[in-house]
């Protein structure tokens, strides 16, 4: 193998893991099915070890920036089957880095076993679609499958703005232009702004984390683009609140009006630990924008969204707790896991074993 770190990457791949953690003064660790464990037989990494592992795979300009400033993000391809999202940081003991394995084969919606109705977002011509969930919940994987569905079935110009580029999409029926921050454009906002002049049908914004990017995404959606964006929120209500809260108080009424007019839907995703076999399973909350949803957003009454989702089953909507309930009923997840991930804890409390129920009561749940 060309680089020393490839030995660890290969171990991660062989174990079916998702992340590799290297930290100065600690043994290397991997995350497999959600659990982090040390690599057997490996000792604590020294400063020299870290440099030897980290520097060869990092672009020279980024390495210099990392040594100076303490942060770097990029992608590394070990071979045609193994690609990694790399995050370098510094911590109290010295150098530190985390690597996420990115599957080079883009799985289809069917292979991911996500709800069929999510495909409808790919068939839309304009508006804003938000795919949300905590870090490591599979947002990027679901979005990649949705982009691949569009790419395979429709003739569109799709621009992605990512930091770094994760899934590499070959053009099929569509033309795909992938831009990396900061290599191909200075920021998400710059990439999004430029896409308005590039005969674009669809733009994917890797992360909507600041006022400028969110404001531009709403404008792009209003002007006729289909915009896909991601946020680190757990459900549709929190997603709408997060978008509005980014704006200063005096602009929030206008932001609500813009969002009410441009939002087409929200797909929130969580990964749950399986109890029937090793691995994790995705659960989704799905909101499709209706006139009622638009009115709720304009009013600022987002607490009503849960009722709209529960009542919108016939339209393809799905409430997060209902998705979790379904997995519990099917014996795929444990009562403890369902309770931990649910919004309405009381609904799941009676299914907990006595010892776990006691802990839940002690915690005031």
mmCIF file of C-alpha atoms in Angstrom:
data_model
loop_
_atom_site.group_PDB
_atom_site.id
_atom_site.type_symbol
_atom_site.label_atom_id
_atom_site.label_comp_id
_atom_site.label_asym_id
_atom_site.label_seq_id
_atom_site.Cartn_x
_atom_site.Cartn_y
_atom_site.Cartn_z
ATOM 1 C CA UNK A 1 0.000 0.000 0.000
ATOM 2 C CA UNK A 2 1.215 3.474 -0.869
ATOM 3 C CA UNK A 3 0.588 5.202 2.489
ATOM 4 C CA UNK A 4 0.957 3.907 6.047
ATOM 5 C CA UNK A 5 -2.563 5.068 6.908
ATOM 6 C CA UNK A 6 -4.024 2.790 4.208
ATOM 7 C CA UNK A 7 -3.479 -0.164 6.584
ATOM 8 C CA UNK A 8 -5.972 1.416 9.014
ATOM 9 C CA UNK A 9 -8.359 2.298 6.191
ATOM 10 C CA UNK A 10 -8.297 -1.288 4.956
ATOM 11 C CA UNK A 11 -8.999 -2.533 8.489
ATOM 12 C CA UNK A 12 -12.012 -0.190 8.659
ATOM 13 C CA UNK A 13 -13.319 -1.476 5.317
ATOM 14 C CA UNK A 14 -12.781 -5.126 6.324
ATOM 15 C CA UNK A 15 -14.649 -4.591 9.618
ATOM 16 C CA UNK A 16 -17.610 -2.978 7.858
ATOM 17 C CA UNK A 17 -17.007 0.217 9.852
ATOM 18 C CA UNK A 18 -17.958 3.807 9.104
ATOM 19 C CA UNK A 19 -15.300 5.989 10.791
ATOM 20 C CA UNK A 20 -11.623 5.914 11.742
ATOM 21 C CA UNK A 21 -10.424 8.073 14.674
ATOM 22 C CA UNK A 22 -6.729 8.911 15.122
ATOM 23 C CA UNK A 23 -5.629 11.068 18.036
ATOM 24 C CA UNK A 24 -2.166 11.867 19.353
ATOM 25 C CA UNK A 25 -1.557 10.043 22.642
ATOM 26 C CA UNK A 26 -4.294 7.444 22.026
ATOM 27 C CA UNK A 27 -4.609 4.139 20.172
ATOM 28 C CA UNK A 28 -6.444 4.271 16.816
ATOM 29 C CA UNK A 29 -10.167 3.529 17.025
ATOM 30 C CA UNK A 30 -12.928 2.592 14.575
ATOM 31 C CA UNK A 31 -16.704 2.987 14.660
ATOM 32 C CA UNK A 32 -18.541 -0.174 13.608
ATOM 33 C CA UNK A 33 -22.387 -0.279 13.700
ATOM 34 C CA UNK A 34 -22.364 2.847 15.856
ATOM 35 C CA UNK A 35 -19.901 1.557 18.509
ATOM 36 C CA UNK A 36 -16.346 2.950 18.829
ATOM 37 C CA UNK A 37 -13.626 0.424 19.738
ATOM 38 C CA UNK A 38 -9.794 0.496 19.673
ATOM 39 C CA UNK A 39 -7.966 -1.423 16.934
ATOM 40 C CA UNK A 40 -6.538 -4.546 18.618
ATOM 41 C CA UNK A 41 -2.782 -4.669 19.092
ATOM 42 C CA UNK A 42 -2.245 -0.950 18.354
ATOM 43 C CA UNK A 43 -0.567 1.336 20.894
ATOM 44 C CA UNK A 44 -0.838 5.073 21.514
ATOM 45 C CA UNK A 45 0.109 7.253 18.528
ATOM 46 C CA UNK A 46 3.010 9.678 18.930
ATOM 47 C CA UNK A 47 3.319 13.099 17.296
ATOM 48 C CA UNK A 48 5.710 11.581 14.719
ATOM 49 C CA UNK A 49 3.184 8.796 14.013
ATOM 50 C CA UNK A 50 0.458 11.374 13.392
ATOM 51 C CA UNK A 51 2.571 13.347 10.924
ATOM 52 C CA UNK A 52 3.564 10.151 9.111
ATOM 53 C CA UNK A 53 -0.096 9.096 8.869
ATOM 54 C CA UNK A 54 -1.673 12.461 8.075
ATOM 55 C CA UNK A 55 0.698 14.456 5.872
ATOM 56 C CA UNK A 56 1.124 12.111 2.841
ATOM 57 C CA UNK A 57 -2.613 11.997 1.997
ATOM 58 C CA UNK A 58 -3.303 15.715 2.567
ATOM 59 C CA UNK A 59 -2.945 18.238 -0.300
ATOM 60 C CA UNK A 60 0.181 20.357 0.359
ATOM 61 C CA UNK A 61 -1.698 23.669 0.545
ATOM 62 C CA UNK A 62 -4.196 22.239 3.027
ATOM 63 C CA UNK A 63 -1.465 20.650 5.163
ATOM 64 C CA UNK A 64 0.276 24.015 5.516
ATOM 65 C CA UNK A 65 -3.054 25.597 6.424
ATOM 66 C CA UNK A 66 -3.762 22.823 8.973
ATOM 67 C CA UNK A 67 -0.361 23.179 10.677
ATOM 68 C CA UNK A 68 -0.960 26.936 10.896
ATOM 69 C CA UNK A 69 -4.679 27.097 11.752
ATOM 70 C CA UNK A 70 -5.581 23.626 13.077
ATOM 71 C CA UNK A 71 -8.393 22.613 10.706
ATOM 72 C CA UNK A 72 -8.679 20.986 7.272
ATOM 73 C CA UNK A 73 -11.367 19.141 5.297
ATOM 74 C CA UNK A 74 -10.791 17.138 2.122
ATOM 75 C CA UNK A 75 -11.503 13.798 0.437
ATOM 76 C CA UNK A 76 -8.993 10.962 -0.097
ATOM 77 C CA UNK A 77 -9.355 8.044 -2.480
ATOM 78 C CA UNK A 78 -7.378 4.980 -1.373
ATOM 79 C CA UNK A 79 -8.514 2.915 -4.365
ATOM 80 C CA UNK A 80 -11.465 2.750 -6.727
ATOM 81 C CA UNK A 81 -13.585 1.085 -4.025
ATOM 82 C CA UNK A 82 -12.596 3.155 -0.973
ATOM 83 C CA UNK A 83 -12.994 6.911 -0.623
ATOM 84 C CA UNK A 84 -12.855 8.891 2.622
ATOM 85 C CA UNK A 85 -14.043 12.244 3.912
ATOM 86 C CA UNK A 86 -11.164 13.566 6.016
ATOM 87 C CA UNK A 87 -11.362 16.073 8.857
ATOM 88 C CA UNK A 88 -8.149 17.265 10.513
ATOM 89 C CA UNK A 89 -8.182 19.169 13.809
ATOM 90 C CA UNK A 90 -5.962 19.902 16.786
ATOM 91 C CA UNK A 91 -6.784 19.008 20.386
ATOM 92 C CA UNK A 92 -5.121 19.405 23.779
ATOM 93 C CA UNK A 93 -2.697 16.498 23.258
ATOM 94 C CA UNK A 94 -1.791 17.477 19.685
ATOM 95 C CA UNK A 95 -2.889 16.318 16.226
ATOM 96 C CA UNK A 96 -6.202 14.570 15.690
ATOM 97 C CA UNK A 97 -8.235 13.420 12.678
ATOM 98 C CA UNK A 98 -11.459 11.624 11.772
ATOM 99 C CA UNK A 99 -12.187 9.784 8.518
ATOM 100 C CA UNK A 100 -15.635 8.805 7.224
ATOM 101 C CA UNK A 101 -15.826 5.984 4.684
ATOM 102 C CA UNK A 102 -17.788 7.106 1.616
ATOM 103 C CA UNK A 103 -19.152 4.232 -0.450
ATOM 104 C CA UNK A 104 -17.967 4.669 -4.049
ATOM 105 C CA UNK A 105 -21.027 2.800 -5.306
ATOM 106 C CA UNK A 106 -24.092 5.000 -5.008
ATOM 107 C CA UNK A 107 -26.928 2.890 -3.641
ATOM 108 C CA UNK A 108 -30.427 3.278 -5.076
ATOM 109 C CA UNK A 109 -33.434 4.364 -3.021
ATOM 110 C CA UNK A 110 -34.627 0.735 -3.122
ATOM 111 C CA UNK A 111 -31.284 -0.605 -1.859
ATOM 112 C CA UNK A 112 -31.311 1.912 0.995
ATOM 113 C CA UNK A 113 -34.875 0.863 1.816
ATOM 114 C CA UNK A 114 -35.981 4.476 2.294
ATOM 115 C CA UNK A 115 -39.675 5.313 1.778
ATOM 116 C CA UNK A 116 -40.709 5.270 -1.897
ATOM 117 C CA UNK A 117 -42.454 8.653 -1.636
ATOM 118 C CA UNK A 118 -39.081 10.443 -1.205
ATOM 119 C CA UNK A 119 -38.625 10.009 -4.979
ATOM 120 C CA UNK A 120 -41.368 12.615 -5.466
ATOM 121 C CA UNK A 121 -38.927 15.314 -4.357
ATOM 122 C CA UNK A 122 -36.697 14.394 -7.299
ATOM 123 C CA UNK A 123 -39.600 14.857 -9.716
ATOM 124 C CA UNK A 124 -40.252 18.468 -8.634
ATOM 125 C CA UNK A 125 -39.153 21.376 -10.833
ATOM 126 C CA UNK A 126 -38.542 24.117 -8.262
ATOM 127 C CA UNK A 127 -38.581 25.000 -4.578
ATOM 128 C CA UNK A 128 -36.582 24.031 -1.488
ATOM 129 C CA UNK A 129 -36.229 20.465 -0.184
ATOM 130 C CA UNK A 130 -34.390 19.952 3.104
ATOM 131 C CA UNK A 131 -32.771 16.643 4.096
ATOM 132 C CA UNK A 132 -31.962 16.774 7.785
ATOM 133 C CA UNK A 133 -30.589 14.731 10.666
ATOM 134 C CA UNK A 134 -27.703 14.606 13.132
ATOM 135 C CA UNK A 135 -24.121 14.002 11.995
ATOM 136 C CA UNK A 136 -23.675 10.428 10.784
ATOM 137 C CA UNK A 137 -27.384 9.793 10.161
ATOM 138 C CA UNK A 138 -26.916 9.015 6.460
ATOM 139 C CA UNK A 139 -28.204 12.325 5.032
ATOM 140 C CA UNK A 140 -25.496 12.381 2.347
ATOM 141 C CA UNK A 141 -26.221 8.767 1.352
ATOM 142 C CA UNK A 142 -29.958 9.423 0.979
ATOM 143 C CA UNK A 143 -29.320 12.641 -0.959
ATOM 144 C CA UNK A 144 -26.852 10.853 -3.245
ATOM 145 C CA UNK A 145 -29.503 8.225 -4.011
ATOM 146 C CA UNK A 146 -32.044 10.958 -4.763
ATOM 147 C CA UNK A 147 -29.599 12.806 -7.074
ATOM 148 C CA UNK A 148 -28.814 9.486 -8.795
ATOM 149 C CA UNK A 149 -32.550 8.866 -9.286
ATOM 150 C CA UNK A 150 -32.870 12.269 -11.011
ATOM 151 C CA UNK A 151 -29.658 11.671 -12.976
ATOM 152 C CA UNK A 152 -30.968 8.318 -14.243
ATOM 153 C CA UNK A 153 -34.495 9.445 -15.153
ATOM 154 C CA UNK A 154 -34.512 13.137 -16.085
ATOM 155 C CA UNK A 155 -32.526 15.522 -18.300
ATOM 156 C CA UNK A 156 -31.445 18.262 -15.905
ATOM 157 C CA UNK A 157 -28.336 20.304 -15.123
ATOM 158 C CA UNK A 158 -27.470 19.463 -11.506
ATOM 159 C CA UNK A 159 -24.818 21.449 -9.617
ATOM 160 C CA UNK A 160 -23.546 20.228 -6.248
ATOM 161 C CA UNK A 161 -21.617 22.487 -3.862
ATOM 162 C CA UNK A 162 -19.893 20.356 -1.214
ATOM 163 C CA UNK A 163 -17.095 20.466 1.382
ATOM 164 C CA UNK A 164 -15.571 18.088 0.382
ATOM 165 C CA UNK A 165 -17.137 16.250 -2.577
ATOM 166 C CA UNK A 166 -18.310 12.918 -1.164
ATOM 167 C CA UNK A 167 -20.177 10.798 -3.700
ATOM 168 C CA UNK A 168 -18.863 11.198 -7.248
ATOM 169 C CA UNK A 169 -21.702 11.207 -9.797
ATOM 170 C CA UNK A 170 -21.029 10.378 -13.458
ATOM 171 C CA UNK A 171 -23.418 12.214 -15.809
ATOM 172 C CA UNK A 172 -26.193 9.899 -17.061
ATOM 173 C CA UNK A 173 -29.379 11.464 -18.463
ATOM 174 C CA UNK A 174 -28.521 14.666 -16.608
ATOM 175 C CA UNK A 175 -25.390 16.818 -16.641
ATOM 176 C CA UNK A 176 -23.757 16.826 -13.199
ATOM 177 C CA UNK A 177 -21.317 19.568 -12.172
ATOM 178 C CA UNK A 178 -19.684 18.994 -8.770
ATOM 179 C CA UNK A 179 -17.898 21.889 -7.072
ATOM 180 C CA UNK A 180 -15.797 21.635 -3.933
ATOM 181 C CA UNK A 181 -15.422 24.315 -1.247
ATOM 182 C CA UNK A 182 -12.863 25.954 -1.063
ATOM 183 C CA UNK A 183 -11.056 24.406 -4.083
ATOM 184 C CA UNK A 184 -13.576 25.244 -6.836
ATOM 185 C CA UNK A 185 -15.485 28.039 -5.098
ATOM 186 C CA UNK A 186 -14.693 30.043 -1.975
ATOM 187 C CA UNK A 187 -17.836 29.170 0.022
ATOM 188 C CA UNK A 188 -21.258 27.519 -0.164
ATOM 189 C CA UNK A 189 -22.785 30.967 -0.679
ATOM 190 C CA UNK A 190 -20.421 31.748 -3.582
ATOM 191 C CA UNK A 191 -21.156 28.392 -5.243
ATOM 192 C CA UNK A 192 -24.890 28.906 -4.807
ATOM 193 C CA UNK A 193 -24.740 32.471 -6.126
ATOM 194 C CA UNK A 194 -22.785 31.352 -9.201
ATOM 195 C CA UNK A 195 -25.282 28.539 -9.904
ATOM 196 C CA UNK A 196 -27.947 31.158 -10.661
ATOM 197 C CA UNK A 197 -25.943 32.084 -13.796
ATOM 198 C CA UNK A 198 -25.047 28.563 -14.968
ATOM 199 C CA UNK A 199 -28.232 27.315 -16.661
ATOM 200 C CA UNK A 200 -28.954 25.255 -13.575
ATOM 201 C CA UNK A 201 -32.101 23.210 -12.916
ATOM 202 C CA UNK A 202 -31.104 21.699 -9.572
ATOM 203 C CA UNK A 203 -28.520 22.733 -6.991
ATOM 204 C CA UNK A 204 -27.451 20.691 -3.970
ATOM 205 C CA UNK A 205 -25.969 22.719 -1.114
ATOM 206 C CA UNK A 206 -23.826 20.453 1.082
ATOM 207 C CA UNK A 207 -24.546 22.433 4.225
ATOM 208 C CA UNK A 208 -26.812 25.385 4.971
ATOM 209 C CA UNK A 209 -25.126 26.737 8.072
ATOM 210 C CA UNK A 210 -25.157 30.537 7.832
ATOM 211 C CA UNK A 211 -27.528 33.390 7.062
ATOM 212 C CA UNK A 212 -26.039 34.198 3.630
ATOM 213 C CA UNK A 213 -26.280 30.592 2.353
ATOM 214 C CA UNK A 214 -29.824 30.070 3.685
ATOM 215 C CA UNK A 215 -30.989 33.425 2.292
ATOM 216 C CA UNK A 216 -29.506 32.618 -1.138
ATOM 217 C CA UNK A 217 -31.063 29.129 -1.086
ATOM 218 C CA UNK A 218 -34.520 30.646 -0.474
ATOM 219 C CA UNK A 219 -33.949 33.186 -3.277
ATOM 220 C CA UNK A 220 -32.767 30.459 -5.689
ATOM 221 C CA UNK A 221 -35.821 28.338 -4.851
ATOM 222 C CA UNK A 222 -38.105 31.332 -5.429
ATOM 223 C CA UNK A 223 -36.502 32.072 -8.814
ATOM 224 C CA UNK A 224 -37.287 28.612 -10.196
ATOM 225 C CA UNK A 225 -34.439 26.301 -9.153
ATOM 226 C CA UNK A 226 -34.965 23.072 -7.245
ATOM 227 C CA UNK A 227 -32.655 23.432 -4.240
ATOM 228 C CA UNK A 228 -31.644 20.519 -2.000
ATOM 229 C CA UNK A 229 -30.014 21.476 1.292
ATOM 230 C CA UNK A 230 -29.009 19.758 4.526
ATOM 231 C CA UNK A 231 -29.358 20.817 8.152
ATOM 232 C CA UNK A 232 -28.470 19.155 11.465
ATOM 233 C CA UNK A 233 -32.042 18.997 12.799
ATOM 234 C CA UNK A 234 -34.038 15.946 13.912
ATOM 235 C CA UNK A 235 -37.534 16.640 12.582
ATOM 236 C CA UNK A 236 -39.594 18.915 10.346
ATOM 237 C CA UNK A 237 -40.664 21.348 13.075
ATOM 238 C CA UNK A 238 -37.089 21.954 14.284
ATOM 239 C CA UNK A 239 -35.974 22.345 10.657
ATOM 240 C CA UNK A 240 -38.439 25.152 9.943
ATOM 241 C CA UNK A 241 -37.567 26.835 13.260
ATOM 242 C CA UNK A 242 -33.835 26.629 12.518
ATOM 243 C CA UNK A 243 -34.230 28.264 9.089
ATOM 244 C CA UNK A 244 -36.253 31.168 10.525
ATOM 245 C CA UNK A 245 -34.058 31.599 13.634
ATOM 246 C CA UNK A 246 -30.982 32.232 11.473
ATOM 247 C CA UNK A 247 -32.497 35.545 10.363
ATOM 248 C CA UNK A 248 -32.357 38.711 12.532
ATOM 249 C CA UNK A 249 -35.636 39.394 14.365
ATOM 250 C CA UNK A 250 -36.633 42.226 12.020
ATOM 251 C CA UNK A 251 -36.285 39.941 8.964
ATOM 252 C CA UNK A 252 -38.060 36.885 10.342
ATOM 253 C CA UNK A 253 -41.553 37.798 9.101
ATOM 254 C CA UNK A 254 -40.204 38.155 5.547
ATOM 255 C CA UNK A 255 -38.209 34.900 5.933
ATOM 256 C CA UNK A 256 -41.377 33.062 7.009
ATOM 257 C CA UNK A 257 -43.178 34.352 3.909
ATOM 258 C CA UNK A 258 -40.302 33.274 1.642
ATOM 259 C CA UNK A 259 -40.041 29.826 3.256
ATOM 260 C CA UNK A 260 -43.826 29.323 3.160
ATOM 261 C CA UNK A 261 -43.763 30.025 -0.580
ATOM 262 C CA UNK A 262 -40.683 28.015 -1.531
ATOM 263 C CA UNK A 263 -40.560 24.981 0.820
ATOM 264 C CA UNK A 264 -41.533 21.767 -0.970
ATOM 265 C CA UNK A 265 -40.745 19.368 1.832
ATOM 266 C CA UNK A 266 -38.519 18.027 4.599
ATOM 267 C CA UNK A 267 -36.990 14.574 4.949
ATOM 268 C CA UNK A 268 -35.586 14.075 8.464
ATOM 269 C CA UNK A 269 -33.488 10.970 9.054
ATOM 270 C CA UNK A 270 -32.196 9.110 12.112
ATOM 271 C CA UNK A 271 -30.132 5.918 12.275
ATOM 272 C CA UNK A 272 -31.217 3.380 14.870
ATOM 273 C CA UNK A 273 -29.260 0.418 16.183
ATOM 274 C CA UNK A 274 -30.844 -2.864 15.099
ATOM 275 C CA UNK A 275 -31.604 -5.607 17.619
ATOM 276 C CA UNK A 276 -32.450 -8.347 15.087
ATOM 277 C CA UNK A 277 -28.971 -8.404 13.491
ATOM 278 C CA UNK A 278 -25.764 -6.312 13.465
ATOM 279 C CA UNK A 279 -26.109 -2.928 11.837
ATOM 280 C CA UNK A 280 -28.308 0.149 11.845
ATOM 281 C CA UNK A 281 -31.574 1.051 10.162
ATOM 282 C CA UNK A 282 -32.749 4.458 8.918
ATOM 283 C CA UNK A 283 -36.072 5.965 9.990
ATOM 284 C CA UNK A 284 -37.564 9.007 8.291
ATOM 285 C CA UNK A 285 -39.983 11.814 8.984
ATOM 286 C CA UNK A 286 -41.457 13.133 5.726
ATOM 287 C CA UNK A 287 -43.267 16.441 5.283
ATOM 288 C CA UNK A 288 -44.764 17.534 1.954
ATOM 289 C CA UNK A 289 -45.625 21.230 1.761
ATOM 290 C CA UNK A 290 -49.377 21.856 1.485
ATOM 291 C CA UNK A 291 -51.392 25.097 1.774
ATOM 292 C CA UNK A 292 -51.873 24.244 5.483
ATOM 293 C CA UNK A 293 -48.082 23.905 5.951
ATOM 294 C CA UNK A 294 -47.547 27.267 4.212
ATOM 295 C CA UNK A 295 -50.095 28.931 6.514
ATOM 296 C CA UNK A 296 -48.472 27.413 9.622
ATOM 297 C CA UNK A 297 -45.023 28.679 8.577
ATOM 298 C CA UNK A 298 -46.361 32.186 7.872
ATOM 299 C CA UNK A 299 -48.079 32.242 11.285
ATOM 300 C CA UNK A 300 -44.971 30.962 13.067
ATOM 301 C CA UNK A 301 -47.090 28.194 14.627
ATOM 302 C CA UNK A 302 -44.675 25.321 13.923
ATOM 303 C CA UNK A 303 -46.011 23.277 16.880
ATOM 304 C CA UNK A 304 -48.968 22.456 14.574
ATOM 305 C CA UNK A 305 -46.737 20.717 11.995
ATOM 306 C CA UNK A 306 -46.794 17.387 13.865
ATOM 307 C CA UNK A 307 -50.608 17.223 13.512
ATOM 308 C CA UNK A 308 -50.371 18.040 9.796
ATOM 309 C CA UNK A 309 -47.809 15.239 9.263
ATOM 310 C CA UNK A 310 -49.836 12.687 11.250
ATOM 311 C CA UNK A 311 -52.980 13.697 9.344
ATOM 312 C CA UNK A 312 -51.157 13.700 6.007
ATOM 313 C CA UNK A 313 -50.504 9.947 5.769
ATOM 314 C CA UNK A 314 -52.683 9.727 2.677
ATOM 315 C CA UNK A 315 -50.434 12.321 0.986
ATOM 316 C CA UNK A 316 -47.319 10.280 1.756
ATOM 317 C CA UNK A 317 -46.309 12.100 4.939
ATOM 318 C CA UNK A 318 -44.749 10.205 7.839
ATOM 319 C CA UNK A 319 -44.253 11.266 11.467
ATOM 320 C CA UNK A 320 -40.918 10.290 13.037
ATOM 321 C CA UNK A 321 -42.460 8.534 16.046
ATOM 322 C CA UNK A 322 -44.728 6.515 13.726
ATOM 323 C CA UNK A 323 -41.664 5.397 11.725
ATOM 324 C CA UNK A 324 -39.909 4.395 14.970
ATOM 325 C CA UNK A 325 -43.091 2.619 16.173
ATOM 326 C CA UNK A 326 -43.197 0.602 12.955
ATOM 327 C CA UNK A 327 -39.588 -0.580 13.420
ATOM 328 C CA UNK A 328 -40.352 -1.506 17.053
ATOM 329 C CA UNK A 329 -43.444 -3.491 16.033
ATOM 330 C CA UNK A 330 -41.416 -5.330 13.380
ATOM 331 C CA UNK A 331 -38.835 -6.346 16.021
ATOM 332 C CA UNK A 332 -36.053 -4.480 14.194
ATOM 333 C CA UNK A 333 -35.175 -2.115 17.084
ATOM 334 C CA UNK A 334 -35.299 -2.576 20.845
ATOM 335 C CA UNK A 335 -37.750 -0.736 23.147
ATOM 336 C CA UNK A 336 -34.770 1.098 24.726
ATOM 337 C CA UNK A 337 -33.545 2.326 21.328
ATOM 338 C CA UNK A 338 -37.068 3.392 20.321
ATOM 339 C CA UNK A 339 -37.515 5.267 23.610
ATOM 340 C CA UNK A 340 -34.159 7.060 23.253
ATOM 341 C CA UNK A 341 -34.859 8.257 19.691
ATOM 342 C CA UNK A 342 -38.571 9.102 20.040
ATOM 343 C CA UNK A 343 -39.956 12.637 20.351
ATOM 344 C CA UNK A 344 -42.948 11.592 22.511
ATOM 345 C CA UNK A 345 -41.213 9.399 25.106
ATOM 346 C CA UNK A 346 -44.467 8.530 26.910
ATOM 347 C CA UNK A 347 -45.695 6.599 23.877
ATOM 348 C CA UNK A 348 -42.786 4.155 24.177
ATOM 349 C CA UNK A 349 -42.232 4.080 27.937
ATOM 350 C CA UNK A 350 -44.582 1.163 28.627
ATOM 351 C CA UNK A 351 -42.546 -1.089 26.334
ATOM 352 C CA UNK A 352 -39.353 -0.622 28.355
ATOM 353 C CA UNK A 353 -38.148 -3.485 30.578
ATOM 354 C CA UNK A 354 -38.721 -2.720 34.278
ATOM 355 C CA UNK A 355 -35.087 -1.764 34.992
ATOM 356 C CA UNK A 356 -35.004 0.664 32.021
ATOM 357 C CA UNK A 357 -38.421 2.117 32.903
ATOM 358 C CA UNK A 358 -37.089 2.898 36.387
ATOM 359 C CA UNK A 359 -34.210 4.845 34.879
ATOM 360 C CA UNK A 360 -36.610 6.707 32.577
ATOM 361 C CA UNK A 361 -38.750 7.722 35.584
ATOM 362 C CA UNK A 362 -35.641 8.824 37.489
ATOM 363 C CA UNK A 363 -34.698 11.003 34.531
ATOM 364 C CA UNK A 364 -38.078 12.703 34.621
ATOM 365 C CA UNK A 365 -39.046 11.404 31.175
#
